Amino acid sequence: MSTKSTADGCCKTPPVGLRMTRRNGIFAAAALMIAGTSTLGCSSMWRRDDDDSADAKLEKLLKVPKAPDLVREAAVPKGLHSVRVDGVALVNRLVATGGAPEPSILRDELVEQMRRHDVANPNHVLESSETALVEVRGVIPPGARTGDPMDLLVVAPVQSHVRDLHGGWLMETRLRHQQMLRNGLRKSEPLAVGQGPLLTRADTTPGTDDSLRTKAIVIAGGRVIENRDLGLILRPEFQHVKMAAAIAQAINRRFFFFDGTERRGIAEPLEDDYIKIEVHPRYRRNQYRMMEVARAIGVKPESAETQQRLADLGQKLVDPETSADAALQLEGMGESAIPTLVDALEQDNPELRFYVAEALAYLDRDEALPPLESAIADSPAFRFPGLLAIEGMDGSAAVETLRRLMDQPSLETRYGAFCAIRRRPDGASVLAGQNVSGQFRLFTVPCSCQPAIVVSLRESPEIVMFGPDETIDVTHPLFGPGGLLIKQDPENPGQLRINRFLPGEDDRLAIVPANLTALIHGIADVGGGYGDVVTVLREAKDSGFLQQQLAMDPLPEPMRTYHRDEAEDQDSVADDESSAEVDG
């Protein structure tokens, strides 16, 4: 843009830099410098006062804000929310319990999907009693990466004629984020895909509520197909390219990893007000804590003031009101804070010891293991975060700690420790599970406590037996779903006869020893799935054939409250607060 002058030498057009956004601060500053030189001495409407002058704006752009003490004073997190995704899909393999859907937007959408996949005569397929139209929902967590698994919820519409989804298979479907905007439903591009076998609520919940038969889950049946990025947004008074770069540099001094070729930090400044954050491998399952620790990092490099800061934080560690935040800040300081944290383990307060041990665990220090083990065993409020902290630690000491926790009286502690081992990279070598017909896994865990059977309802289809493989005494015929009949074999005492009768198919038979492991494998041998096994276990427990405790997904729950002044039986509190369904 050229600048034209009048006879008195004043400019008729504003300097070019005034129309550029602050986001491109460097380029705006350069333009203002050029414009300011060419218009030197002008006095026009564009320079009404000193505050609005080009020089003042240039000075504002070039002035770097004073660095804050901590990142959180200058930045707020972005992306720490889950995203719900929805879709419509077809379920097949039903045994005359499906039904034709009524005309609706959902039916039209499914028909269109089937046509895109070259399904011949989709309306004819939907009229079959072996299929059902269903709505599918999932939740993508913050920081999810392409390929991450997710559980899916499947529901048959109220106006459908579906009677039971048991035994069904969810055909592949694409899930999108949906939102009402300007009185219309807007959908994103596909964010996840899903398919797999269904486990109905009726399979896991006793009762006669027929609506439970048309609600199901697909455990780990979804897959994320688009990364979800995390980030930091700078507050207005700190929005500057140099400030963004300084904060990113501070974070990268603490959080970095080797991607196979080079050392790389997790923070990348993309704008003067936005820093992209990649989830560090150590915090892969606890991105919330990673973001809190990153925001608790000091912006300035370590200096002579570091020792004073360590001393101040050490004092805050002994105060219940400030100990949790002080531990986060020390975790953010990294290696230099380890001596301060280790010294703080000497205090008697179990709450303060937990905060210190949790920070040490994320720094991969074995000193964290004894206090974490005690906190997990004694306090329900500390079980979820404590197990999560140990789960990601390197070394065999962490595995041995989790092994001991699998022998605790509290069932949620036992199963929580089991899942922590199973999620570890070395978990497969520690837990000797059996693959049952490629559908689910069966684990036997030695335990000196009360025997128990755990059924998983999330993350991974699995059945875990804590204690010895005990016999099952079927005193009268047990009828299961999908044409299953289980009874004592009259010709072979101590063995079970498992029959499966399905219309249009040959009858199937398996004769197995009368113990739990053999029963589960026998059901699979006659064509039964995970839902069939879970239903048989629940009905066997209701009939008194199983003596062991039976629990549905007794995992520790997050966000529990720690009551400092209450003395109570922690194990009974765990049972009250847990959302797990437990029989017997």
Coordinates of C-alpha atoms in Angstrom, one line a residue:
M1 CA 0.0 0.0 0.0
S2 CA 1.4 3.4 -0.9
T3 CA 0.9 6.6 1.1
K4 CA -0.3 9.7 -0.6
S5 CA 0.3 13.2 0.9
T6 CA -1.6 16.5 0.6
A7 CA 0.0 19.8 0.0
D8 CA 0.6 20.4 3.7
G9 CA 2.5 17.1 3.9
C10 CA -0.1 15.2 6.0
C11 CA -1.1 11.6 5.2
K12 CA -4.6 10.9 3.8
T13 CA -4.4 7.2 4.6
P14 CA -3.5 5.4 7.8
P15 CA -0.2 3.5 8.2
V16 CA -0.5 0.0 6.8
G17 CA 0.3 -1.6 10.1
L18 CA -2.8 -0.4 11.8
R19 CA -5.0 -2.8 9.9
M20 CA -3.0 -5.9 10.8
T21 CA -4.0 -8.2 13.7
R22 CA -2.0 -8.4 16.9
R23 CA -1.7 -12.1 16.3
N24 CA 0.9 -11.5 13.7
G25 CA 2.8 -9.2 16.1
I26 CA 6.2 -9.3 14.4
F27 CA 4.9 -8.4 11.0
A28 CA 2.7 -5.7 12.4
A29 CA 5.7 -4.2 14.2
A30 CA 7.8 -4.1 11.1
A31 CA 5.0 -2.5 9.1
L32 CA 4.5 0.2 11.8
M33 CA 8.2 1.0 11.7
I34 CA 8.2 1.5 8.0
A35 CA 5.0 3.6 8.1
G36 CA 6.3 5.6 11.0
T37 CA 9.4 6.5 9.1
S38 CA 7.5 7.6 6.0
T39 CA 5.1 9.8 7.9
L40 CA 7.5 11.5 10.2
G41 CA 6.2 14.9 11.2
C42 CA 2.6 14.4 10.2
S43 CA -0.2 15.5 12.4
S44 CA -3.5 14.1 11.4
M45 CA -6.6 12.3 12.7
W46 CA -4.5 9.1 12.9
R47 CA -2.3 10.6 15.6
R48 CA -4.9 12.2 17.9
D49 CA -2.9 11.6 21.0
D50 CA 0.1 9.8 22.3
D51 CA -1.8 6.7 23.5
D52 CA -3.3 6.0 20.0
S53 CA -0.2 7.0 18.0
A54 CA 1.6 4.5 15.8
D55 CA 4.6 4.8 18.0
A56 CA 2.6 3.9 21.1
K57 CA 1.1 0.9 19.4
L58 CA 4.6 -0.1 18.2
E59 CA 5.9 0.2 21.7
K60 CA 3.1 -2.0 23.0
L61 CA 3.8 -4.7 20.4
L62 CA 7.5 -4.7 21.1
K63 CA 7.2 -4.7 24.9
V64 CA 7.4 -8.2 26.3
P65 CA 5.2 -8.8 29.4
K66 CA 7.0 -9.5 32.6
A67 CA 7.3 -13.2 33.1
P68 CA 5.1 -14.7 35.9
D69 CA 6.5 -16.9 38.6
L70 CA 4.4 -19.9 37.5
V71 CA 2.9 -20.9 34.1
R72 CA -0.6 -21.1 35.6
E73 CA -0.5 -17.4 36.3
A74 CA -0.3 -16.7 32.6
A75 CA -2.1 -19.6 31.0
V76 CA -5.3 -21.7 31.3
P77 CA -5.6 -25.3 29.9
K78 CA -7.5 -26.1 26.7
G79 CA -8.9 -29.4 25.6
L80 CA -9.3 -31.0 29.1
H81 CA -12.9 -32.1 28.4
S82 CA -14.3 -35.3 27.0
V83 CA -16.1 -35.3 23.6
R84 CA -19.3 -37.3 23.2
V85 CA -19.7 -39.0 19.8
D86 CA -22.8 -40.6 18.4
G87 CA -23.9 -42.7 15.5
V88 CA -26.5 -45.1 14.2
A89 CA -25.7 -48.7 13.4
L90 CA -27.0 -52.1 12.6
V91 CA -26.9 -55.1 14.9
N92 CA -27.0 -58.6 13.4
R93 CA -26.7 -62.2 14.7
L94 CA -29.9 -61.9 16.8
V95 CA -32.0 -65.0 17.3
A96 CA -35.4 -63.8 16.4
T97 CA -35.3 -61.0 19.0
G98 CA -34.7 -58.1 16.6
G99 CA -37.3 -56.1 14.8
A100 CA -38.0 -53.6 12.0
P101 CA -37.5 -49.9 13.0
E102 CA -40.3 -47.4 12.5
P103 CA -39.8 -44.8 9.8
S104 CA -37.6 -42.1 11.2
I105 CA -34.6 -39.9 10.6
L106 CA -32.4 -42.6 12.2
R107 CA -33.7 -45.3 9.8
D108 CA -33.1 -43.0 6.8
E109 CA -29.6 -42.3 8.0
L110 CA -28.8 -46.0 8.4
V111 CA -30.3 -46.9 5.0
E112 CA -28.1 -44.3 3.4
Q113 CA -25.0 -45.7 5.2
M114 CA -25.8 -49.2 4.1
R115 CA -26.2 -48.1 0.5
R116 CA -22.8 -46.4 0.6
H117 CA -21.4 -49.7 1.7
D118 CA -23.1 -51.5 -1.2
V119 CA -25.6 -53.4 0.9
A120 CA -28.2 -54.9 -1.4
N121 CA -31.8 -54.0 -0.5
P122 CA -31.1 -52.4 2.9
N123 CA -34.8 -52.0 3.8
H124 CA -35.2 -55.7 3.4
V125 CA -32.3 -56.3 5.9
L126 CA -33.9 -53.9 8.4
E127 CA -37.2 -55.9 8.3
S128 CA -35.5 -59.1 9.5
S129 CA -36.0 -60.3 13.1
E130 CA -32.3 -61.1 13.2
T131 CA -31.2 -57.4 12.9
A132 CA -31.9 -54.2 14.9
L133 CA -31.3 -50.5 14.4
V134 CA -29.5 -49.0 17.4
E135 CA -28.0 -45.7 18.5
V136 CA -24.3 -45.8 19.5
R137 CA -22.6 -43.5 21.8
G138 CA -19.0 -43.1 23.0
V139 CA -16.8 -40.7 24.9
I140 CA -13.4 -39.6 23.7
P141 CA -11.2 -38.5 26.6
P142 CA -8.8 -35.5 26.5
G143 CA -5.5 -36.2 24.8
A144 CA -6.7 -39.3 23.0
R145 CA -4.5 -40.5 20.1
T146 CA -5.4 -42.3 16.9
G147 CA -6.1 -46.0 17.6
D148 CA -6.9 -45.6 21.3
P149 CA -9.8 -47.9 22.4
M150 CA -13.0 -46.8 23.9
D151 CA -16.1 -48.4 25.3
L152 CA -19.4 -48.0 23.5
L153 CA -23.0 -47.7 24.7
V154 CA -25.6 -49.2 22.4
V155 CA -29.4 -48.5 22.8
A156 CA -32.3 -49.6 20.7
P157 CA -34.7 -46.7 20.1
V158 CA -37.9 -46.7 22.3
Q159 CA -40.2 -46.9 19.3
S160 CA -38.4 -50.0 17.8
H161 CA -39.7 -53.5 18.0
V162 CA -36.5 -55.0 19.3
R163 CA -37.0 -57.4 22.3
D164 CA -33.4 -58.4 23.2
L165 CA -29.9 -57.5 22.0
H166 CA -28.3 -60.4 23.7
G167 CA -25.8 -62.2 21.4
G168 CA -25.8 -59.5 18.8
W169 CA -22.9 -58.1 16.9
L170 CA -22.5 -54.3 16.3
M171 CA -21.7 -53.8 12.6
E172 CA -19.0 -51.2 11.9
T173 CA -20.2 -47.6 12.3
R174 CA -18.7 -44.1 12.3
L175 CA -19.2 -41.8 15.3
R176 CA -19.4 -38.1 15.1
H177 CA -19.7 -35.2 17.5
Q178 CA -23.1 -33.6 17.2
Q179 CA -24.2 -30.2 18.4
M180 CA -27.3 -27.9 18.0
L181 CA -26.3 -24.7 16.2
R182 CA -28.7 -22.1 14.9
N183 CA -31.7 -24.4 15.3
G184 CA -30.0 -27.1 13.4
L185 CA -28.1 -30.3 14.2
R186 CA -24.5 -30.0 13.0
K187 CA -22.2 -33.1 12.8
S188 CA -18.4 -33.2 12.7
E189 CA -16.3 -35.4 10.5
P190 CA -16.0 -39.0 11.9
L191 CA -14.0 -39.0 15.1
A192 CA -14.2 -42.7 16.0
V193 CA -15.3 -46.1 14.6
G194 CA -16.8 -49.0 16.4
Q195 CA -17.9 -52.6 16.1
G196 CA -18.0 -55.8 18.2
P197 CA -20.1 -58.2 20.4
L198 CA -22.8 -56.8 22.7
L199 CA -23.1 -57.3 26.4
T200 CA -26.6 -56.3 27.6
R201 CA -27.5 -54.7 30.9
A202 CA -29.8 -57.7 31.5
D203 CA -26.7 -60.0 31.3
T204 CA -25.1 -58.3 34.3
T205 CA -28.1 -57.0 36.3
P206 CA -30.6 -59.2 38.1
G207 CA -34.3 -58.4 37.7
T208 CA -37.2 -58.5 35.3
D209 CA -36.9 -55.0 33.7
D210 CA -37.3 -55.7 30.0
S211 CA -35.7 -52.4 29.1
L212 CA -32.3 -53.7 30.2
R213 CA -32.4 -56.2 27.3
T214 CA -32.3 -53.4 24.8
K215 CA -29.3 -51.5 26.3
A216 CA -25.8 -52.9 25.9
I217 CA -22.2 -52.1 25.9
V218 CA -19.3 -53.0 23.5
I219 CA -16.2 -53.3 25.7
A220 CA -13.3 -51.6 24.0
G221 CA -15.3 -51.7 20.7
G222 CA -14.5 -48.2 19.6
R223 CA -11.3 -46.8 18.1
V224 CA -10.3 -43.1 17.9
I225 CA -9.4 -42.0 14.4
E226 CA -8.4 -38.4 15.1
N227 CA -6.0 -37.0 17.7
R228 CA -7.3 -34.7 20.4
D229 CA -4.8 -32.1 21.2
L230 CA -4.2 -30.3 24.5
G231 CA -3.0 -26.8 24.9
L232 CA -2.5 -23.7 26.9
I233 CA -4.2 -20.4 26.2
L234 CA -2.4 -17.3 27.4
R235 CA -4.3 -14.7 29.3
P236 CA -4.7 -11.4 27.4
E237 CA -2.0 -9.5 29.5
F238 CA 0.5 -12.2 28.6
Q239 CA -0.2 -12.7 24.9
H240 CA 3.1 -12.2 23.1
V241 CA 5.2 -14.4 20.9
K242 CA 8.2 -14.1 23.2
M243 CA 6.1 -14.9 26.2
A244 CA 4.6 -18.0 24.5
A245 CA 8.1 -19.1 23.5
A246 CA 9.4 -18.6 27.1
I247 CA 6.6 -20.6 28.6
A248 CA 7.0 -23.4 26.1
Q249 CA 10.8 -23.5 26.8
A250 CA 10.1 -23.7 30.5
I251 CA 7.8 -26.6 30.1
N252 CA 10.2 -28.4 27.7
R253 CA 13.0 -28.1 30.2
R254 CA 10.9 -30.4 32.5
F255 CA 8.9 -32.5 30.0
F256 CA 10.8 -34.1 27.1
F257 CA 11.2 -37.6 25.6
F258 CA 13.1 -39.3 22.9
D259 CA 11.0 -40.3 19.8
G260 CA 13.6 -42.6 18.4
T261 CA 15.7 -40.1 16.7
E262 CA 16.0 -37.0 18.9
R263 CA 15.0 -35.4 22.1
R264 CA 11.7 -33.6 21.9
G265 CA 9.7 -31.4 24.2
I266 CA 5.9 -31.6 24.7
A267 CA 5.2 -27.9 24.2
E268 CA 5.1 -26.0 20.9
P269 CA 4.1 -22.3 20.7
L270 CA 1.9 -22.0 17.6
E271 CA 0.5 -18.5 18.2
D272 CA 1.2 -15.6 20.5
D273 CA -1.7 -16.8 22.7
Y274 CA -1.6 -20.6 22.2
I275 CA 0.8 -23.4 23.0
K276 CA 0.2 -26.9 21.8
I277 CA 0.8 -29.6 24.4
E278 CA 1.6 -33.2 23.6
V279 CA 0.9 -35.8 26.3
H280 CA 4.1 -37.1 27.9
P281 CA 4.4 -40.9 27.9
R282 CA 4.7 -41.0 31.7
Y283 CA 1.3 -39.3 32.0
R284 CA -0.5 -41.2 29.2
R285 CA -3.4 -42.2 31.4
N286 CA -3.3 -39.1 33.6
Q287 CA -3.2 -36.1 31.3
Y288 CA -5.2 -34.0 33.8
R289 CA -2.3 -34.3 36.3
M290 CA 0.3 -33.6 33.6
M291 CA -1.5 -30.3 32.7
E292 CA -1.6 -29.3 36.4
V293 CA 2.0 -30.1 36.8
A294 CA 2.9 -28.2 33.6
R295 CA 1.0 -25.2 34.9
A296 CA 2.8 -25.4 38.2
I297 CA 6.3 -25.1 36.5
G298 CA 8.3 -21.9 37.1
V299 CA 8.8 -19.8 34.0
K300 CA 12.3 -18.6 34.9
P301 CA 15.2 -21.1 34.6
E302 CA 16.7 -22.4 37.8
S303 CA 19.0 -20.0 39.6
A304 CA 20.3 -19.0 43.0
E305 CA 16.6 -18.5 44.0
T306 CA 15.8 -22.2 43.4
Q307 CA 17.1 -23.3 46.8
Q308 CA 14.9 -20.7 48.5
R309 CA 11.9 -21.9 46.5
L310 CA 12.6 -25.5 47.5
A311 CA 12.8 -24.4 51.2
D312 CA 9.5 -22.5 50.9
L313 CA 7.7 -25.4 49.2
G314 CA 9.2 -27.8 51.9
Q315 CA 7.4 -25.7 54.5
K316 CA 4.2 -25.8 52.6
L317 CA 4.3 -29.6 52.4
V318 CA 3.7 -29.9 56.2
D319 CA 0.4 -27.8 56.0
P320 CA -2.6 -29.9 54.9
E321 CA -4.1 -26.8 53.2
T322 CA -1.1 -26.3 50.9
S323 CA 0.6 -29.7 50.8
A324 CA -1.2 -30.9 47.6
D325 CA -0.2 -27.8 45.6
A326 CA 3.3 -27.8 47.0
A327 CA 3.8 -31.4 45.9
L328 CA 2.6 -30.5 42.4
Q329 CA 5.1 -27.6 42.2
L330 CA 7.9 -29.8 43.4
E331 CA 7.0 -32.5 40.8
G332 CA 7.1 -29.7 38.2
M333 CA 10.7 -28.9 39.3
G334 CA 11.8 -32.4 38.6
E335 CA 15.1 -34.0 39.8
S336 CA 16.1 -31.0 41.9
A337 CA 13.1 -31.4 44.1
I338 CA 13.6 -35.1 44.9
P339 CA 15.6 -34.6 48.2
T340 CA 12.9 -32.2 49.5
L341 CA 10.1 -34.7 48.7
V342 CA 12.0 -37.6 50.2
D343 CA 12.6 -35.7 53.4
A344 CA 8.9 -35.0 53.6
L345 CA 8.1 -38.7 53.7
E346 CA 9.1 -38.7 57.4
Q347 CA 6.0 -36.9 58.5
D348 CA 3.2 -38.9 60.2
N349 CA 0.2 -37.4 58.5
P350 CA -1.1 -40.0 56.0
E351 CA -2.6 -37.3 53.8
L352 CA 0.6 -35.3 53.5
R353 CA 2.6 -38.5 53.0
F354 CA 0.3 -39.5 50.1
Y355 CA 0.7 -36.2 48.2
V356 CA 4.5 -36.4 48.6
A357 CA 4.6 -40.1 47.5
E358 CA 2.4 -39.5 44.5
A359 CA 4.8 -36.8 43.3
L360 CA 7.7 -39.1 43.8
A361 CA 6.0 -41.8 41.9
Y362 CA 5.7 -39.6 38.8
L363 CA 9.4 -38.9 39.2
D364 CA 9.9 -42.8 39.2
R365 CA 11.4 -43.0 42.7
D366 CA 11.0 -46.3 44.5
E367 CA 10.7 -44.4 47.8
A368 CA 7.1 -43.6 46.9
L369 CA 6.0 -47.3 46.9
P370 CA 5.7 -48.1 50.7
P371 CA 3.6 -45.0 51.5
L372 CA 1.5 -45.4 48.4
E373 CA 0.8 -49.1 49.2
S374 CA -0.3 -48.1 52.7
A375 CA -2.5 -45.3 51.4
I376 CA -4.2 -47.5 48.8
A377 CA -4.9 -50.3 51.3
D378 CA -6.2 -48.0 54.1
S379 CA -8.0 -45.1 52.4
P380 CA -10.6 -45.4 49.6
A381 CA -10.0 -41.8 48.6
F382 CA -6.4 -42.6 47.7
R383 CA -7.0 -45.8 45.8
F384 CA -7.6 -44.5 42.3
P385 CA -4.9 -41.9 42.2
G386 CA -2.4 -44.1 44.0
L387 CA -2.9 -47.1 41.7
L388 CA -2.6 -44.8 38.7
A389 CA 0.7 -43.4 40.0
I390 CA 2.2 -46.9 40.6
E391 CA 0.9 -48.2 37.2
G392 CA 3.2 -46.1 35.2
M393 CA 6.4 -46.5 37.3
D394 CA 9.4 -48.3 35.8
G395 CA 11.0 -51.3 37.5
S396 CA 10.0 -54.6 39.1
A397 CA 9.5 -53.0 42.6
A398 CA 6.3 -51.4 41.3
V399 CA 5.0 -54.8 40.0
E400 CA 5.8 -56.4 43.4
T401 CA 3.8 -53.7 45.2
L402 CA 0.8 -54.3 42.9
R403 CA 1.1 -58.0 43.5
R404 CA 0.9 -57.5 47.2
L405 CA -2.2 -55.2 46.8
M406 CA -3.9 -58.0 44.9
D407 CA -4.0 -59.9 48.2
Q408 CA -5.8 -57.2 50.1
P409 CA -9.3 -57.9 51.7
S410 CA -10.9 -55.0 49.8
L411 CA -12.1 -56.4 46.4
E412 CA -11.8 -53.1 44.6
T413 CA -8.2 -52.8 45.8
R414 CA -7.5 -56.3 44.5
Y415 CA -9.1 -55.7 41.1
G416 CA -7.7 -52.2 40.8
A417 CA -4.2 -53.6 41.3
F418 CA -4.8 -56.3 38.8
C419 CA -5.9 -53.8 36.2
A420 CA -2.9 -51.6 36.9
I421 CA -0.6 -54.6 36.1
R422 CA -2.6 -55.6 33.0
R423 CA -2.3 -52.1 31.5
R424 CA 1.5 -52.1 32.0
P425 CA 3.7 -53.0 29.0
D426 CA 5.1 -56.0 31.0
G427 CA 1.6 -57.0 32.2
A428 CA 1.2 -59.9 29.8
S429 CA 4.3 -61.6 31.2
V430 CA 3.1 -61.1 34.8
L431 CA -0.5 -62.2 34.5
A432 CA -0.9 -65.6 32.9
G433 CA -4.3 -65.2 31.3
Q434 CA -6.1 -67.7 29.0
N435 CA -7.6 -66.7 25.7
V436 CA -11.2 -68.1 25.6
S437 CA -12.2 -68.7 22.0
G438 CA -10.7 -65.3 21.0
Q439 CA -13.6 -63.5 22.7
F440 CA -12.4 -62.7 26.2
R441 CA -9.6 -63.6 28.7
L442 CA -9.8 -65.7 31.9
F443 CA -7.3 -65.0 34.7
T444 CA -6.6 -67.0 37.9
V445 CA -4.9 -64.9 40.7
P446 CA -3.6 -66.7 43.8
C447 CA -5.0 -65.0 46.8
S448 CA -5.1 -65.8 50.6
C449 CA -8.2 -63.7 51.1
Q450 CA -11.9 -64.6 50.5
P451 CA -12.3 -66.1 47.0
A452 CA -14.0 -63.9 44.5
I453 CA -15.0 -63.8 40.8
V454 CA -14.8 -60.4 39.0
V455 CA -16.5 -59.6 35.7
S456 CA -15.2 -56.7 33.7
L457 CA -17.6 -54.2 32.2
R458 CA -15.1 -51.8 30.7
E459 CA -11.6 -51.5 29.1
S460 CA -11.2 -55.3 28.4
P461 CA -13.6 -58.2 28.4
E462 CA -12.2 -60.5 31.1
I463 CA -13.1 -62.7 34.0
V464 CA -10.7 -62.8 37.0
M465 CA -10.8 -65.4 39.7
F466 CA -9.1 -64.5 42.9
G467 CA -8.3 -67.7 44.8
P468 CA -8.4 -71.4 43.8
D469 CA -10.5 -72.8 41.1
E470 CA -13.4 -74.2 43.1
T471 CA -16.0 -76.7 42.1
I472 CA -19.5 -75.7 41.1
D473 CA -22.4 -77.8 42.4
V474 CA -25.3 -77.7 39.9
T475 CA -28.0 -79.6 41.8
H476 CA -30.7 -78.9 39.2
P477 CA -30.7 -77.8 35.6
L478 CA -29.5 -74.3 34.9
F479 CA -31.0 -72.5 31.9
G480 CA -28.9 -69.9 30.3
P481 CA -29.4 -67.5 27.3
G482 CA -29.0 -68.5 23.7
G483 CA -30.4 -72.0 24.2
L484 CA -27.9 -73.1 26.9
L485 CA -28.7 -75.9 29.3
I486 CA -26.3 -76.9 32.1
K487 CA -26.8 -79.9 34.4
Q488 CA -24.9 -82.7 36.1
D489 CA -23.9 -85.5 33.8
P490 CA -25.8 -88.5 35.0
E491 CA -23.3 -90.9 33.5
N492 CA -20.2 -89.1 34.8
P493 CA -20.3 -88.0 38.4
G494 CA -18.4 -84.8 39.0
Q495 CA -18.8 -83.5 35.5
L496 CA -21.2 -81.1 33.8
R497 CA -23.2 -81.6 30.7
I498 CA -23.5 -78.3 28.6
N499 CA -26.0 -78.3 25.8
R500 CA -26.9 -75.6 23.4
F501 CA -30.1 -75.7 21.2
L502 CA -30.5 -73.1 18.5
P503 CA -33.2 -73.2 15.8
G504 CA -32.0 -74.3 12.4
E505 CA -28.6 -75.5 13.8
D506 CA -27.3 -78.8 15.1
D507 CA -27.4 -79.3 18.8
R508 CA -24.0 -78.8 20.5
L509 CA -22.7 -80.7 23.5
A510 CA -19.7 -80.4 25.8
I511 CA -18.9 -82.5 28.9
V512 CA -16.5 -80.8 31.3
P513 CA -15.3 -81.2 34.9
A514 CA -17.5 -79.5 37.5
N515 CA -15.3 -76.5 38.2
L516 CA -15.5 -72.9 37.2
T517 CA -12.7 -72.8 34.6
A518 CA -14.0 -75.9 32.8
L519 CA -17.5 -74.4 32.8
I520 CA -16.4 -71.2 31.2
H521 CA -14.4 -73.0 28.5
G522 CA -17.3 -75.4 28.0
I523 CA -19.8 -72.6 27.3
A524 CA -17.4 -71.2 24.7
D525 CA -16.9 -74.6 23.1
V526 CA -20.6 -74.8 22.3
G527 CA -20.6 -71.4 20.8
G528 CA -21.4 -69.2 23.8
G529 CA -19.9 -65.7 24.1
Y530 CA -18.9 -63.4 26.8
G531 CA -22.5 -62.3 27.5
D532 CA -23.5 -66.0 27.8
V533 CA -20.8 -66.7 30.3
V534 CA -21.6 -63.6 32.4
T535 CA -25.3 -64.5 32.5
V536 CA -24.6 -68.1 33.5
L537 CA -22.3 -67.0 36.3
R538 CA -24.9 -64.5 37.7
E539 CA -27.7 -67.1 37.5
A540 CA -25.5 -69.7 39.1
K541 CA -24.8 -67.3 42.0
D542 CA -28.5 -66.6 42.3
S543 CA -29.2 -70.3 42.4
G544 CA -26.6 -71.0 45.1
F545 CA -24.3 -73.0 42.9
L546 CA -21.4 -70.6 43.3
Q547 CA -20.0 -70.1 46.8
Q548 CA -17.5 -67.4 45.7
Q549 CA -18.3 -63.7 45.8
L550 CA -19.3 -62.4 42.4
A551 CA -18.6 -58.7 41.5
M552 CA -19.3 -56.7 38.4
D553 CA -16.5 -54.3 37.7
P554 CA -15.5 -53.3 41.3
L555 CA -12.9 -50.7 40.3
P556 CA -11.9 -47.8 42.5
E557 CA -13.7 -44.6 41.6
P558 CA -12.0 -41.3 41.1
M559 CA -12.9 -38.0 42.8
R560 CA -13.5 -39.4 46.2
T561 CA -13.3 -37.1 49.2
Y562 CA -10.7 -37.6 51.9
H563 CA -12.2 -36.8 55.3
R564 CA -9.3 -35.7 57.6
D565 CA -11.1 -35.8 60.9
E566 CA -13.2 -39.0 60.5
A567 CA -12.0 -42.3 61.9
E568 CA -13.8 -45.1 60.3
D569 CA -13.5 -48.6 58.9
Q570 CA -11.9 -47.9 55.5
D571 CA -12.8 -51.1 53.9
S572 CA -16.5 -50.7 54.7
V573 CA -16.3 -47.2 53.3
A574 CA -14.9 -48.6 50.1
D575 CA -17.8 -51.0 49.7
D576 CA -20.3 -48.2 50.3
E577 CA -18.7 -45.7 47.9
S578 CA -17.9 -48.1 45.1
S579 CA -20.3 -48.2 42.3
A580 CA -19.6 -51.8 41.6
E581 CA -22.4 -54.3 41.7
V582 CA -21.5 -57.1 44.1
D583 CA -23.4 -60.4 44.8
G584 CA -22.8 -62.4 47.9

